[in-house]
Amino acid sequence: MMSSPSQTQSFIPAMTAIAREAGALLLEYFHQGLKIEYKGDADLVTAADRASEVLIRERVAKQFPSHDVLGEEQGLNDRGNEYRWYVDPLDGTTNFAHGFPVFCVSLAIERRIADSQKRVAAVVYDPTRDELFCAEPGKGAQLNGKAIHVSKIGQLKESLLATGFPSHKRHKNPNIFFYHQITLRTHGVRRAGSAALDLCDVACGRYDGFWEFNLNPWDTAAGVLIVEEAGGKVSGFDGSPFQLNSRETLASNGLLHDALVHEFQEIFAGRGLDPLPDPREYRR
Ligand code: 2AM
Ligand code: CA
């Protein structure tokens, strides 16, 4: 049984082993094809989400028995410990359930002392590409053991961005307007379906920025630290400091941040919105 690491000891090796094991389990389910269940209206959950979280919780309980765990499927197990894990056992469930190979395991550890909370370690593992991203504060971010950095693109019109749409309550989400406007001002906006991987793709420079409404702490806890440690910036849509419980995630390489915050201000204010073309007109 391991105790909590001191300043010099890292959680990353243990988290990496757990994420790899959970990722391998996800791949097994993925290749079998599986039965889709519905959590809500269109909120898919599969046997794989559940089995992955069970595995992760078992490993954490064995190695760090006093740690708290917040997982997407089982909620918060609160022992009042200073260390809390944020677990998304399968980020990208809709992709997974449809056989689209973009999904991952996301693990972060936060240290909570008095009123302060600090994320101390993050691991995101994509089993389909065997890509493992990790970060610790002040130590940089890595992909498969090599240091990664955000891109150097400084102009919105030369950038490639990413966003996401929730799997349910989509009719209450205004993101299509942001998608439309920002698509017109950039090289394009991708929508791959896994927020944790989108953040990692900002961290390693594949994307220059990413935003999404209404993400949950288990979607962002790891990816945000990975972006920051790769030299990027994460905030609310108005540029204010990122909050794990906020409903706004705006990540970028840092260079584009002000321009993105400006675009968001304009869109929220309804200024300069390009009208969506009428498909009937287009057809003619
Ligand atoms: P999930 O696959 O773990 O559910 C898709 O853009 C991203 O949003 C994914 O990371 C997905 O995580 C997350 N997501 C899906 N539905 C959501 C919802 N209803 N609320 C918040 N996040 C959601
Ligand atoms: Ca999930």
CSV table of N, CA and C and ligand atoms in Angstrom, one decimal, residues 39 43-44 49 72 88 90-94 163-169 191 193-196 198 212-216 218-219 247, ligand 1:
chain,number,residue,atom,x,y,z
A,39,LYS,N,-28.9,7.3,-20.4
A,39,LYS,CA,-28.9,7.9,-19.0
A,39,LYS,C,-30.0,9.0,-19.0
A,43,ASP,N,-28.3,11.0,-23.6
A,43,ASP,CA,-27.1,10.9,-22.9
A,43,ASP,C,-26.7,9.4,-22.8
A,44,LEU,N,-25.8,9.0,-23.6
A,44,LEU,CA,-25.5,7.6,-23.7
A,44,LEU,C,-24.6,7.2,-22.6
A,49,ASP,N,-18.3,2.4,-19.8
A,49,ASP,CA,-18.1,3.6,-18.9
A,49,ASP,C,-18.1,3.0,-17.4
A,72,GLU,N,-17.6,10.3,-12.9
A,72,GLU,CA,-18.8,10.7,-13.6
A,72,GLU,C,-19.9,9.7,-13.3
A,88,ASP,N,-12.9,10.8,-15.3
A,88,ASP,CA,-13.8,10.5,-16.4
A,88,ASP,C,-13.4,9.1,-16.9
A,90,LEU,N,-14.6,7.3,-19.2
A,90,LEU,CA,-14.7,7.3,-20.7
A,90,LEU,C,-15.2,8.6,-21.2
A,91,ASP,N,-14.3,9.4,-21.7
A,91,ASP,CA,-14.7,10.7,-22.2
A,91,ASP,C,-14.8,10.6,-23.7
A,92,GLY,N,-16.0,10.9,-24.2
A,92,GLY,CA,-16.3,10.6,-25.6
A,92,GLY,C,-17.2,9.4,-25.8
A,93,THR,N,-18.1,9.3,-24.9
A,93,THR,CA,-19.0,8.1,-24.9
A,93,THR,C,-19.9,8.0,-26.1
A,94,THR,N,-20.3,9.1,-26.6
A,94,THR,CA,-21.2,9.1,-27.8
A,94,THR,C,-20.4,8.5,-29.0
A,163,THR,N,-14.4,22.8,-30.7
A,163,THR,CA,-15.4,23.0,-29.8
A,163,THR,C,-16.2,21.7,-29.5
A,164,GLY,N,-17.2,21.7,-28.7
A,164,GLY,CA,-18.0,20.6,-28.5
A,164,GLY,C,-19.4,21.0,-28.2
A,165,PHE,N,-20.3,20.0,-28.4
A,165,PHE,CA,-21.8,20.2,-28.0
A,165,PHE,C,-22.2,19.1,-27.1
A,166,PRO,N,-23.0,19.4,-26.1
A,166,PRO,CA,-23.4,18.4,-25.1
A,166,PRO,C,-24.2,17.4,-25.8
A,167,SER,N,-24.3,16.2,-25.2
A,167,SER,CA,-25.1,15.1,-25.8
A,167,SER,C,-26.6,15.3,-25.4
A,168,HIS,N,-26.9,16.1,-24.4
A,168,HIS,CA,-28.3,16.4,-24.2
A,168,HIS,C,-28.6,17.8,-23.9
A,169,LYS,N,-29.8,18.3,-23.8
A,169,LYS,CA,-30.2,19.7,-23.7
A,169,LYS,C,-29.5,20.6,-24.7
A,191,ARG,N,-15.0,19.4,-34.3
A,191,ARG,CA,-15.9,19.0,-33.2
A,191,ARG,C,-15.8,17.5,-33.1
A,193,GLY,N,-15.7,15.5,-30.2
A,193,GLY,CA,-16.5,14.8,-29.2
A,193,GLY,C,-15.9,14.3,-27.9
A,194,SER,N,-14.7,14.7,-27.7
A,194,SER,CA,-14.1,14.4,-26.4
A,194,SER,C,-13.3,15.6,-25.9
A,195,ALA,N,-13.9,16.3,-24.9
A,195,ALA,CA,-13.4,17.5,-24.4
A,195,ALA,C,-12.0,17.3,-23.8
A,196,ALA,N,-11.7,16.2,-23.1
A,196,ALA,CA,-10.4,16.0,-22.5
A,196,ALA,C,-9.4,15.9,-23.6
A,198,ASP,N,-9.7,17.2,-26.7
A,198,ASP,CA,-9.6,18.5,-27.3
A,198,ASP,C,-8.6,19.3,-26.6
A,212,GLU,N,-15.9,25.3,-24.9
A,212,GLU,CA,-17.2,24.5,-24.8
A,212,GLU,C,-18.0,25.0,-23.6
A,213,PHE,N,-19.3,25.0,-23.7
A,213,PHE,CA,-20.2,25.3,-22.7
A,213,PHE,C,-20.5,24.1,-21.8
A,214,ASN,N,-20.7,24.3,-20.5
A,214,ASN,CA,-21.3,23.3,-19.6
A,214,ASN,C,-20.6,22.0,-19.5
A,215,LEU,N,-19.3,22.1,-19.5
A,215,LEU,CA,-18.5,20.9,-19.2
A,215,LEU,C,-18.6,20.6,-17.7
A,216,ASN,N,-18.3,19.4,-17.4
A,216,ASN,CA,-18.2,19.0,-16.0
A,216,ASN,C,-16.8,18.9,-15.5
A,218,TRP,N,-15.0,16.5,-14.3
A,218,TRP,CA,-14.3,15.4,-14.7
A,218,TRP,C,-13.8,15.5,-16.1
A,219,ASP,N,-14.5,16.3,-16.9
A,219,ASP,CA,-14.1,16.5,-18.4
A,219,ASP,C,-12.9,17.3,-18.5
A,247,ARG,N,-19.2,26.9,-15.9
A,247,ARG,CA,-19.8,26.2,-17.1
A,247,ARG,C,-19.1,26.7,-18.3
B,1,2AM,P1,-18.7,12.4,-22.0
B,1,2AM,O1,-18.4,11.6,-23.3
B,1,2AM,O2,-17.8,11.9,-20.9
B,1,2AM,O3,-20.1,12.4,-21.7
B,1,2AM,C1,-18.5,16.4,-26.0
B,1,2AM,O4,-18.4,17.7,-26.6
B,1,2AM,C2,-17.9,16.5,-24.6
B,1,2AM,O5,-18.9,17.0,-23.7
B,1,2AM,C3,-17.5,15.2,-24.1
B,1,2AM,O6,-16.3,15.5,-23.3
B,1,2AM,C4,-18.6,14.7,-23.3
B,1,2AM,O7,-18.2,13.9,-22.2
B,1,2AM,C5,-19.2,16.0,-22.7
B,1,2AM,N1,-20.6,15.9,-22.5
B,1,2AM,C6,-21.5,15.2,-23.1
B,1,2AM,N2,-22.7,15.4,-22.7
B,1,2AM,C7,-22.6,16.4,-21.8
B,1,2AM,C8,-23.5,17.1,-21.0
B,1,2AM,N3,-24.8,16.8,-21.1
B,1,2AM,N4,-23.1,18.0,-20.1
B,1,2AM,C9,-21.8,18.2,-20.0
B,1,2AM,N5,-20.8,17.6,-20.8
B,1,2AM,C10,-21.2,16.7,-21.7
